Short mmCIF file of C-alpha atoms in Angstrom, two decimals:
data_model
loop_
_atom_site.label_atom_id
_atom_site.label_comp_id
_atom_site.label_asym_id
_atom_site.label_seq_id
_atom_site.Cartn_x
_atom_site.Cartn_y
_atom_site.Cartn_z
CA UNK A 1 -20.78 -48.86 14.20
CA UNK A 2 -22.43 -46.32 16.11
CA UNK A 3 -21.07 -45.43 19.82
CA UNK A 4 -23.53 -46.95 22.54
CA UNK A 5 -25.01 -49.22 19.91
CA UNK A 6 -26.87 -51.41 22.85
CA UNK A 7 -30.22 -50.04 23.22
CA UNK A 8 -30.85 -47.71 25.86
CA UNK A 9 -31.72 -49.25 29.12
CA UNK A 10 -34.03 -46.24 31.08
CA UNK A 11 -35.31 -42.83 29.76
CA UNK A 12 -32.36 -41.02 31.92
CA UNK A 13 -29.74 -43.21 29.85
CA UNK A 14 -31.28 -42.07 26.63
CA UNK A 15 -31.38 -38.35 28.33
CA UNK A 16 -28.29 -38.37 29.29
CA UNK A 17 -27.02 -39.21 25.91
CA UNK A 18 -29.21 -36.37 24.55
CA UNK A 19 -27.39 -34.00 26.99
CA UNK A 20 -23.79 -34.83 25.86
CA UNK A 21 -23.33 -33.55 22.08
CA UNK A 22 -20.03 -33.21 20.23
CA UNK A 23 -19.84 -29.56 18.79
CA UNK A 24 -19.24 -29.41 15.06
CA UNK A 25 -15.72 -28.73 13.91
CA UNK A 26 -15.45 -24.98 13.93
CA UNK A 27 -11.49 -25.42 12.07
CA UNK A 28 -12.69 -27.35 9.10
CA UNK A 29 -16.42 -24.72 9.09
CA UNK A 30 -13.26 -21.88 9.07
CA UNK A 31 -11.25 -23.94 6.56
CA UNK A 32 -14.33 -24.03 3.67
CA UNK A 33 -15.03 -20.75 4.24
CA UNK A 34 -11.32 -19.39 3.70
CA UNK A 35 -11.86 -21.56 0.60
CA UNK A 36 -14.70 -20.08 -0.49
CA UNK A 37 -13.47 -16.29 -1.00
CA UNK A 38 -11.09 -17.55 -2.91
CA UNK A 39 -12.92 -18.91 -5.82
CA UNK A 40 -14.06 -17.20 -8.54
CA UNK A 41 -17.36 -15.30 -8.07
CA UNK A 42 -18.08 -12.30 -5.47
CA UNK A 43 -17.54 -13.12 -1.90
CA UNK A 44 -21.39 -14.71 -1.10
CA UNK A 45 -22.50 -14.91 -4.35
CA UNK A 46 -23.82 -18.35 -4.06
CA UNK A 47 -25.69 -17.82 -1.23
CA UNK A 48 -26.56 -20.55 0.89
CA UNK A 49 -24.79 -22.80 -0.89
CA UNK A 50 -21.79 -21.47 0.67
CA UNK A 51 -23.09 -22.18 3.50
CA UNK A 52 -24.04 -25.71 2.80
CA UNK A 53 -20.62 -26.28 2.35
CA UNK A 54 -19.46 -24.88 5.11
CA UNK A 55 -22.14 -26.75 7.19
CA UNK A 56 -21.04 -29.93 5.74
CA UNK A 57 -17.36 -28.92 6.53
CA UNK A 58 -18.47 -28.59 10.36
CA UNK A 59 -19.88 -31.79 10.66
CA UNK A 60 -18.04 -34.33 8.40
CA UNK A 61 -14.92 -32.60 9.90
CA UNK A 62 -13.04 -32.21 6.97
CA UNK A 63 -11.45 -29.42 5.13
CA UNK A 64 -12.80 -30.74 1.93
CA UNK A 65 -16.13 -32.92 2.37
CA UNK A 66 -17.47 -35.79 0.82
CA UNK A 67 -20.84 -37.21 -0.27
CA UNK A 68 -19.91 -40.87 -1.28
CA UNK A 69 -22.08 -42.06 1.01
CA UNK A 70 -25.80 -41.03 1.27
CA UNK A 71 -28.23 -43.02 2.40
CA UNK A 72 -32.13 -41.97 2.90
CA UNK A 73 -34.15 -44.15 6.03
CA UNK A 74 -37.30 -44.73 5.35
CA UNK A 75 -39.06 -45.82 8.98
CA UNK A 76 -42.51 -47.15 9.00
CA UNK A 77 -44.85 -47.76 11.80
CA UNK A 78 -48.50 -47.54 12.54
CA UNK A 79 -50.63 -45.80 15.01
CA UNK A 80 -53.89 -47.28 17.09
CA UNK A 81 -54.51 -43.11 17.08
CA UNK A 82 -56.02 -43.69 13.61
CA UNK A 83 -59.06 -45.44 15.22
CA UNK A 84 -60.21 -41.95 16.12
CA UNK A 85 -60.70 -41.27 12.06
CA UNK A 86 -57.86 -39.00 11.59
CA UNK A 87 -57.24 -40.47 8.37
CA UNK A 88 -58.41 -40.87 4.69
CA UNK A 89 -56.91 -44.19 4.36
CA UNK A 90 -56.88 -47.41 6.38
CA UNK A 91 -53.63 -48.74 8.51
CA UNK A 92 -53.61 -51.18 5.99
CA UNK A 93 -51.71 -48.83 3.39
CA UNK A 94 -48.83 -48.56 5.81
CA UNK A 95 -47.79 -52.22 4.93
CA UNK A 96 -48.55 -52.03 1.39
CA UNK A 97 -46.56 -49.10 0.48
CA UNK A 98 -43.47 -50.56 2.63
CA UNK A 99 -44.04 -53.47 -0.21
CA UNK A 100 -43.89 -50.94 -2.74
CA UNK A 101 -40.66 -49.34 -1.48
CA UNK A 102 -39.60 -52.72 -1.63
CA UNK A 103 -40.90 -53.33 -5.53
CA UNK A 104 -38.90 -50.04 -6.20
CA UNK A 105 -42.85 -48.59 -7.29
CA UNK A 106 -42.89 -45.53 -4.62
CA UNK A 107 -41.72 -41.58 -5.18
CA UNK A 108 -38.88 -42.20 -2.54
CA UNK A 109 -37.57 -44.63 -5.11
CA UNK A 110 -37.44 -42.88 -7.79
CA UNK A 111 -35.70 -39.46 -6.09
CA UNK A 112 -33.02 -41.25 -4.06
CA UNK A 113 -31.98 -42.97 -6.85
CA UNK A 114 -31.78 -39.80 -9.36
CA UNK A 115 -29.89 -38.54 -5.77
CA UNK A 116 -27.11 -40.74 -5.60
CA UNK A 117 -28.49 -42.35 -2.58
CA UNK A 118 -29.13 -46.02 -0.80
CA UNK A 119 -32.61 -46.44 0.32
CA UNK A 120 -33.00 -48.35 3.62
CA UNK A 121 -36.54 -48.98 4.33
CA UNK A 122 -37.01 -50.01 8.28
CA UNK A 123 -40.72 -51.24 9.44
CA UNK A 124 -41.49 -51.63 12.70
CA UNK A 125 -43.55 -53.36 14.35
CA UNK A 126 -46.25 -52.99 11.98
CA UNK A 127 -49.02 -55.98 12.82
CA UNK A 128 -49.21 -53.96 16.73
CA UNK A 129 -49.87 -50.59 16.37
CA UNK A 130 -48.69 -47.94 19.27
CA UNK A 131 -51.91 -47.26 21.60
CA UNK A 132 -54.59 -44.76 20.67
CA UNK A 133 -53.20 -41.76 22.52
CA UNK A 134 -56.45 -40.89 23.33
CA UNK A 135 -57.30 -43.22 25.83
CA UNK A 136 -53.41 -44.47 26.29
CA UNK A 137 -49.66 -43.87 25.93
CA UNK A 138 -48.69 -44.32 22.35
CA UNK A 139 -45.94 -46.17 23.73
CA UNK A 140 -44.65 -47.76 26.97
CA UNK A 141 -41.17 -46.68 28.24
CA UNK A 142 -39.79 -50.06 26.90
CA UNK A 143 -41.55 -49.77 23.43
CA UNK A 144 -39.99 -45.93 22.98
CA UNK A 145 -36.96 -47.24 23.74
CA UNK A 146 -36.57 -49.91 21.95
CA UNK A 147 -37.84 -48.00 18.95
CA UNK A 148 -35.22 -44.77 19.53
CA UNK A 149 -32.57 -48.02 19.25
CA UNK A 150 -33.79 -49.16 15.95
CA UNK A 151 -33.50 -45.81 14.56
CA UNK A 152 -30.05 -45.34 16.45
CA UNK A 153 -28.42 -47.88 15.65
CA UNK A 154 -29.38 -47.55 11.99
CA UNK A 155 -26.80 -45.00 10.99
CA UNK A 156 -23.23 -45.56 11.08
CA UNK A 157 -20.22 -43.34 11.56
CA UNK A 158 -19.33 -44.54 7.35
CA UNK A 159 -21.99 -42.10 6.12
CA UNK A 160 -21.40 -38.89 4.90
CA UNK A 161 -24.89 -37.50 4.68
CA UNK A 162 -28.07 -38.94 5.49
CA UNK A 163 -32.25 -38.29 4.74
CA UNK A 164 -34.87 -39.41 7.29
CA UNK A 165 -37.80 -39.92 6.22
CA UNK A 166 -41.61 -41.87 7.30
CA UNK A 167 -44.49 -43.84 6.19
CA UNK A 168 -47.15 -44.52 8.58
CA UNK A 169 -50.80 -43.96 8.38
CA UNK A 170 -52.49 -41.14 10.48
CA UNK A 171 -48.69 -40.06 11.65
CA UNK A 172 -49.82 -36.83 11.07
CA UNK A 173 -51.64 -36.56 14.30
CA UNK A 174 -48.66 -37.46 16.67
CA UNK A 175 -47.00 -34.86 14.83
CA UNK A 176 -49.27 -32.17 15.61
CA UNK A 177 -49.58 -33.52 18.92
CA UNK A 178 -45.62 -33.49 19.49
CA UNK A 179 -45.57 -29.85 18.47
CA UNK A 180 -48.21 -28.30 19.97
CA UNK A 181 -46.89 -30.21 23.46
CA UNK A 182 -43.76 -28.90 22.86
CA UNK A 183 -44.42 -24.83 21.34
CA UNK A 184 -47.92 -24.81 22.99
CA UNK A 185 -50.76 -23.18 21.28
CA UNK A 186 -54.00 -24.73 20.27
CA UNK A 187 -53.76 -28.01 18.57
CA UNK A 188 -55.90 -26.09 15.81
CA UNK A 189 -52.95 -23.68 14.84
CA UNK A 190 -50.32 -27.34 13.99
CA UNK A 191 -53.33 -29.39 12.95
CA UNK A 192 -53.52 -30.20 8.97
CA UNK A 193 -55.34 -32.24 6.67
CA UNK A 194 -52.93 -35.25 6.21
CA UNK A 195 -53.97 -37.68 4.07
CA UNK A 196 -56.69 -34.80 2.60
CA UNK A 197 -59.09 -35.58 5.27
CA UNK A 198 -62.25 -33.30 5.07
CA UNK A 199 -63.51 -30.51 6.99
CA UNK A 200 -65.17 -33.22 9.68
CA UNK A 201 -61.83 -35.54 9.93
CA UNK A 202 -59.65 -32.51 10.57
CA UNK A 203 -62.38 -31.71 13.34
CA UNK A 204 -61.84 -35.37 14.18
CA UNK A 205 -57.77 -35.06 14.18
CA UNK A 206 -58.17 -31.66 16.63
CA UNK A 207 -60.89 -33.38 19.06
CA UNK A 208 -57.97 -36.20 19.29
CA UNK A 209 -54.90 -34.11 19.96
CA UNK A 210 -57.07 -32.37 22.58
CA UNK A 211 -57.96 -35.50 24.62
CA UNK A 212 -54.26 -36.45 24.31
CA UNK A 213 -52.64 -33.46 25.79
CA UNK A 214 -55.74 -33.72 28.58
CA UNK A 215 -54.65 -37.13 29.19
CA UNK A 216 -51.21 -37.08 29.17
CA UNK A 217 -50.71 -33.68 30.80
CA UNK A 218 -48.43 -35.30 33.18
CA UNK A 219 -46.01 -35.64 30.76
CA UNK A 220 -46.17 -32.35 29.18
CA UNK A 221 -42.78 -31.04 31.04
CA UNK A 222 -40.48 -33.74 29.50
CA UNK A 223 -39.41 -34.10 25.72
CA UNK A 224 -38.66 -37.51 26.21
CA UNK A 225 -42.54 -38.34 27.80
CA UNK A 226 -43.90 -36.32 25.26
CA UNK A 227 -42.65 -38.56 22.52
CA UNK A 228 -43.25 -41.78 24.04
CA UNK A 229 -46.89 -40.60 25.01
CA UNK A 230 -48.15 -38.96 21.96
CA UNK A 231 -45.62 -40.22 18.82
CA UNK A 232 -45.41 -43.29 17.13
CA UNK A 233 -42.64 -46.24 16.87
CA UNK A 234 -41.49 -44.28 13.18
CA UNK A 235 -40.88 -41.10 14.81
CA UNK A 236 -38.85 -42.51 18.09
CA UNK A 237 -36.71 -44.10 15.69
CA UNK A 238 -36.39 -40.81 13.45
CA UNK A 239 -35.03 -38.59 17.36
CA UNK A 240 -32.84 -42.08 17.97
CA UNK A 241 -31.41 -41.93 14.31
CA UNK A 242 -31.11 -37.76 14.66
CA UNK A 243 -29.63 -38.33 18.03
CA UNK A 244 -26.73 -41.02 16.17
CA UNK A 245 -26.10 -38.94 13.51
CA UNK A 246 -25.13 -36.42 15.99
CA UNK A 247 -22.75 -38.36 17.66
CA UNK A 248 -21.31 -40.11 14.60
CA UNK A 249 -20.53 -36.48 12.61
CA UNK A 250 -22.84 -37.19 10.28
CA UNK A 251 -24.82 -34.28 8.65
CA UNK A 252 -28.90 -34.71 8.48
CA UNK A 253 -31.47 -33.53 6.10
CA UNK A 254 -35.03 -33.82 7.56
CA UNK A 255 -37.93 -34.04 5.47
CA UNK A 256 -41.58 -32.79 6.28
CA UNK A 257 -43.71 -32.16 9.50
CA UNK A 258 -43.56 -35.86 10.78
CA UNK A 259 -40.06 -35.86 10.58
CA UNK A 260 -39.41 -32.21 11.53
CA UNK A 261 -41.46 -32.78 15.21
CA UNK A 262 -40.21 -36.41 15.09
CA UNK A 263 -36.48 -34.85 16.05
CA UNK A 264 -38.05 -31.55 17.57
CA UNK A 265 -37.80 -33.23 21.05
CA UNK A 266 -33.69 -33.19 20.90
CA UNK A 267 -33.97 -29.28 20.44
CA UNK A 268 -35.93 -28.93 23.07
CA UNK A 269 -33.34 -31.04 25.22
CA UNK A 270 -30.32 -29.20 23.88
CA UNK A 271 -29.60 -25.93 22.86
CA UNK A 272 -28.06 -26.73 19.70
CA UNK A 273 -29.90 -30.43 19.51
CA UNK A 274 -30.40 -29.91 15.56
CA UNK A 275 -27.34 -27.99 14.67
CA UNK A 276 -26.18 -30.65 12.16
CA UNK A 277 -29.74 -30.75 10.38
CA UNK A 278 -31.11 -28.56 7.36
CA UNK A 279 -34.55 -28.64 6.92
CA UNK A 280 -34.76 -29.86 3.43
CA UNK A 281 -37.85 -28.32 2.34
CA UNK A 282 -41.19 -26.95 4.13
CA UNK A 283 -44.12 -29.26 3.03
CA UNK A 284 -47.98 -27.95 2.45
CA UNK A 285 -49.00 -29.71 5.72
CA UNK A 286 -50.34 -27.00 7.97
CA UNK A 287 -47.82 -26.99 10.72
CA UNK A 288 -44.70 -27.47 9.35
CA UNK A 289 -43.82 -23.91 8.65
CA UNK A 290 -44.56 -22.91 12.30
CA UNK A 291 -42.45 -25.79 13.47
CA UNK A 292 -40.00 -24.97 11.03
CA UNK A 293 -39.84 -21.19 12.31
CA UNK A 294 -40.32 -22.43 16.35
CA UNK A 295 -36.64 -24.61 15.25
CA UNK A 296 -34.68 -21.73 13.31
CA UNK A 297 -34.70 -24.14 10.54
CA UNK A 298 -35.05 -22.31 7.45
CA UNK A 299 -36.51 -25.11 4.51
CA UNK A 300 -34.26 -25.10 1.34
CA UNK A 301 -37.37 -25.77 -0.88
CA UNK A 302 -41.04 -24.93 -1.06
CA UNK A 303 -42.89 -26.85 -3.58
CA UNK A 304 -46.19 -27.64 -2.04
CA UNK A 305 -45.31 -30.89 -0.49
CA UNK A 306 -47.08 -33.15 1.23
CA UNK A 307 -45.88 -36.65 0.47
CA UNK A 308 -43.44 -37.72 3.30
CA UNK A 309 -41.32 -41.05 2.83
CA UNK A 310 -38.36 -38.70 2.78
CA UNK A 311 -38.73 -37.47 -0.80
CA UNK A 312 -38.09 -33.63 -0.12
CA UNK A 313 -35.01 -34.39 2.03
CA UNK A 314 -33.86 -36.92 -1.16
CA UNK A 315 -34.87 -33.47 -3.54
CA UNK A 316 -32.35 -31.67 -1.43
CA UNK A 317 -29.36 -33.74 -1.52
CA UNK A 318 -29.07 -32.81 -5.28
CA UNK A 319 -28.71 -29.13 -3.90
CA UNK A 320 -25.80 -30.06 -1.39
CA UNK A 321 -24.22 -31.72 -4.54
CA UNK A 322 -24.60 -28.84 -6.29
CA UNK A 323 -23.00 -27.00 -3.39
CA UNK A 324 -19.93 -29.33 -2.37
CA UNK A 325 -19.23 -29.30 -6.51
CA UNK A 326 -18.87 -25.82 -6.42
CA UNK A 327 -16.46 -25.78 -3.59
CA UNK A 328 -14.39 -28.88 -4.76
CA UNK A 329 -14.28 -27.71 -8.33
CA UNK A 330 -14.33 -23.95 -9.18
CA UNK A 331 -11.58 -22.25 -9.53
CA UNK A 332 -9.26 -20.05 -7.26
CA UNK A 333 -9.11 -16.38 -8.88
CA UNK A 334 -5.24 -17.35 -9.02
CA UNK A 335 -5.90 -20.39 -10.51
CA UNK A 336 -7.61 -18.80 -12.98
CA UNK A 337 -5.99 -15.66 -13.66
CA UNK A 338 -8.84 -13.40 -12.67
CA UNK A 339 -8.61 -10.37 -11.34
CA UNK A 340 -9.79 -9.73 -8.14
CA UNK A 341 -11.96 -7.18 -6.30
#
């Protein structure tokens, strides 16, 4: 089970938590490494997935890691933002397409299984969506909280590697929000179609994030106020499952721009907040590749993007495969009776 699996009782306990972060394990990072210019290819060849491995190393804390276990979280909630027409579909869809994970009919389904990986879908709360940030915090103290829990208490210290991913209609606006509280800038420069919304409902999603920050400028200072004021119930529990993974050793691939300023808050609390992340893959949605670039997350993949529900984090995991298989299974030059450099 996850350490401090009771939900957390006041902002400060949940900041306080944030503040204390085990470091990776620099000894079994060294050990892959040392293992690495051994094999049987020029020192670096393989580029980052070298690295992968090593990053895996670091935060599994082993000398040779594993990927047994790799499950993607889908978390779903909706947003009482989307009464402000900041997206081409209804709320409605949110529910349906958690029935179509379900039915096994969805993208997600499809790439986790070709991954290797569980798929654990988590809605929440989905019949009361979070306020309209517009004219209200998205969320009470009490309803952030208990939605960083869910997420939190979702992943266990028994994984070895695990995707986060969303579905939630209009979640593209909190996102944008999120970052543009957090980096600053105009909320025109992290501010993206979504959904495909036209020229008028992108003018619509920018008028939105506007009155937000002007409403909630209070709460501008504080990562944690930020995401209770201007996210959604999926994202909390994204930072609460990001936050767990942390403490459990357990290596995290993010998916797009929801997720991506979903755990941005943790960075912002600690220096190396998102150490144990990669960035799976930048999406097409306008802000990611800032946000991306504002994190010192480099994206694995660029395909053009723009789906969510965790299905460019699930693409990546066959690219850490590929990386740990190399480590575990090439050949030492001695092994093989190369010759070396």
């Amino acid at each position: 089970m996850s350490p401090q699996s009771a939900s957390f009782k006041s902002l400060e306990d949940l900041r306080a938590a944030c503040l204390d972060l085990p470091a990776g394990n620099d000894a079994a990072a060294s050990a892959v490494a040392r293992r690495q210019d051994t094999l049987t290819k020029p020192p670096g060849s393989l580029g980052r997935l070298e690295t992968i491995a090593a990053w895996l190393g670091r935060w599994q804390g082993r000398d040779m890691p594993k990927l047994d276990a790799v499950k993607v979280f889908v978390f779903a909630g909706n947003h009482g933002v989307t009464a402000q027409g900041v997206s081409a579909y209804p709320s409605e869809v949110t529910v349906q397409m958690v029935a179509n994970f379900a039915g096994g009919g969805a993208a997600i389904n499809q790439l986790a299984r070709i991954a290797g990986a569980k798929l654990d879908v988590i809605p929440l709360d989905l019949d009361h969506p979070t306020g309209d940030f517009t004219i209200a915090p998205a969320m009470d103290e009490k309803e952030f909280l208990a939605a960083v829990s869910a997420g939190y208490d979702s992943v266990t210290s028994d994984l070895d590697l695990v995707c986060f991913g969303e579905m939630g209609i209009g979640n593209t606006t909190p996102a944008a929000a999120i970052s543009t509280a957090l980096f600053g800038g105009s909320a025109e420069k992290w501010t993206g179609r979504g959904t495909g919304v036209d020229d008028a409902g992108l003018q619509r999603k920018v008028v939105a994030i506007e009155a937000g920050l002007k409403r909630h400028a209070d709460s501008l200072s504080d990562p944690l106020k930020i995401a209770a004021a201007l996210g959604g119930r999926e994202l909390a529990a994204i930072f609460g499952a990001t936050l767990a993974a942390r403490k459990n050793n357990v290596p995290v691939l993010l998916d797009g721009f929801v997720c991506t300023a979903a755990a941005a808050p943790l960075a912002r609390l600690h220096p190396t907040g998102l150490a144990h992340t990669i960035a799976a893959h930048v999406s097409a949605e306008a802000g990611h590749r800032r946000l991306l670039e504002a994190l010192g997350l480099p994206p694995l993949l660029d395909l053009g993007m723009r789906l969510g529900e965790g299905s460019g984090a699930c693409l990546a995991v066959n690219i850490v495969r590929s990386a740990l298989e190399c480590h575990a299974r090439m050949a030492s030059f001695a092994e093989a009776g190369v010759s070396e450099k």
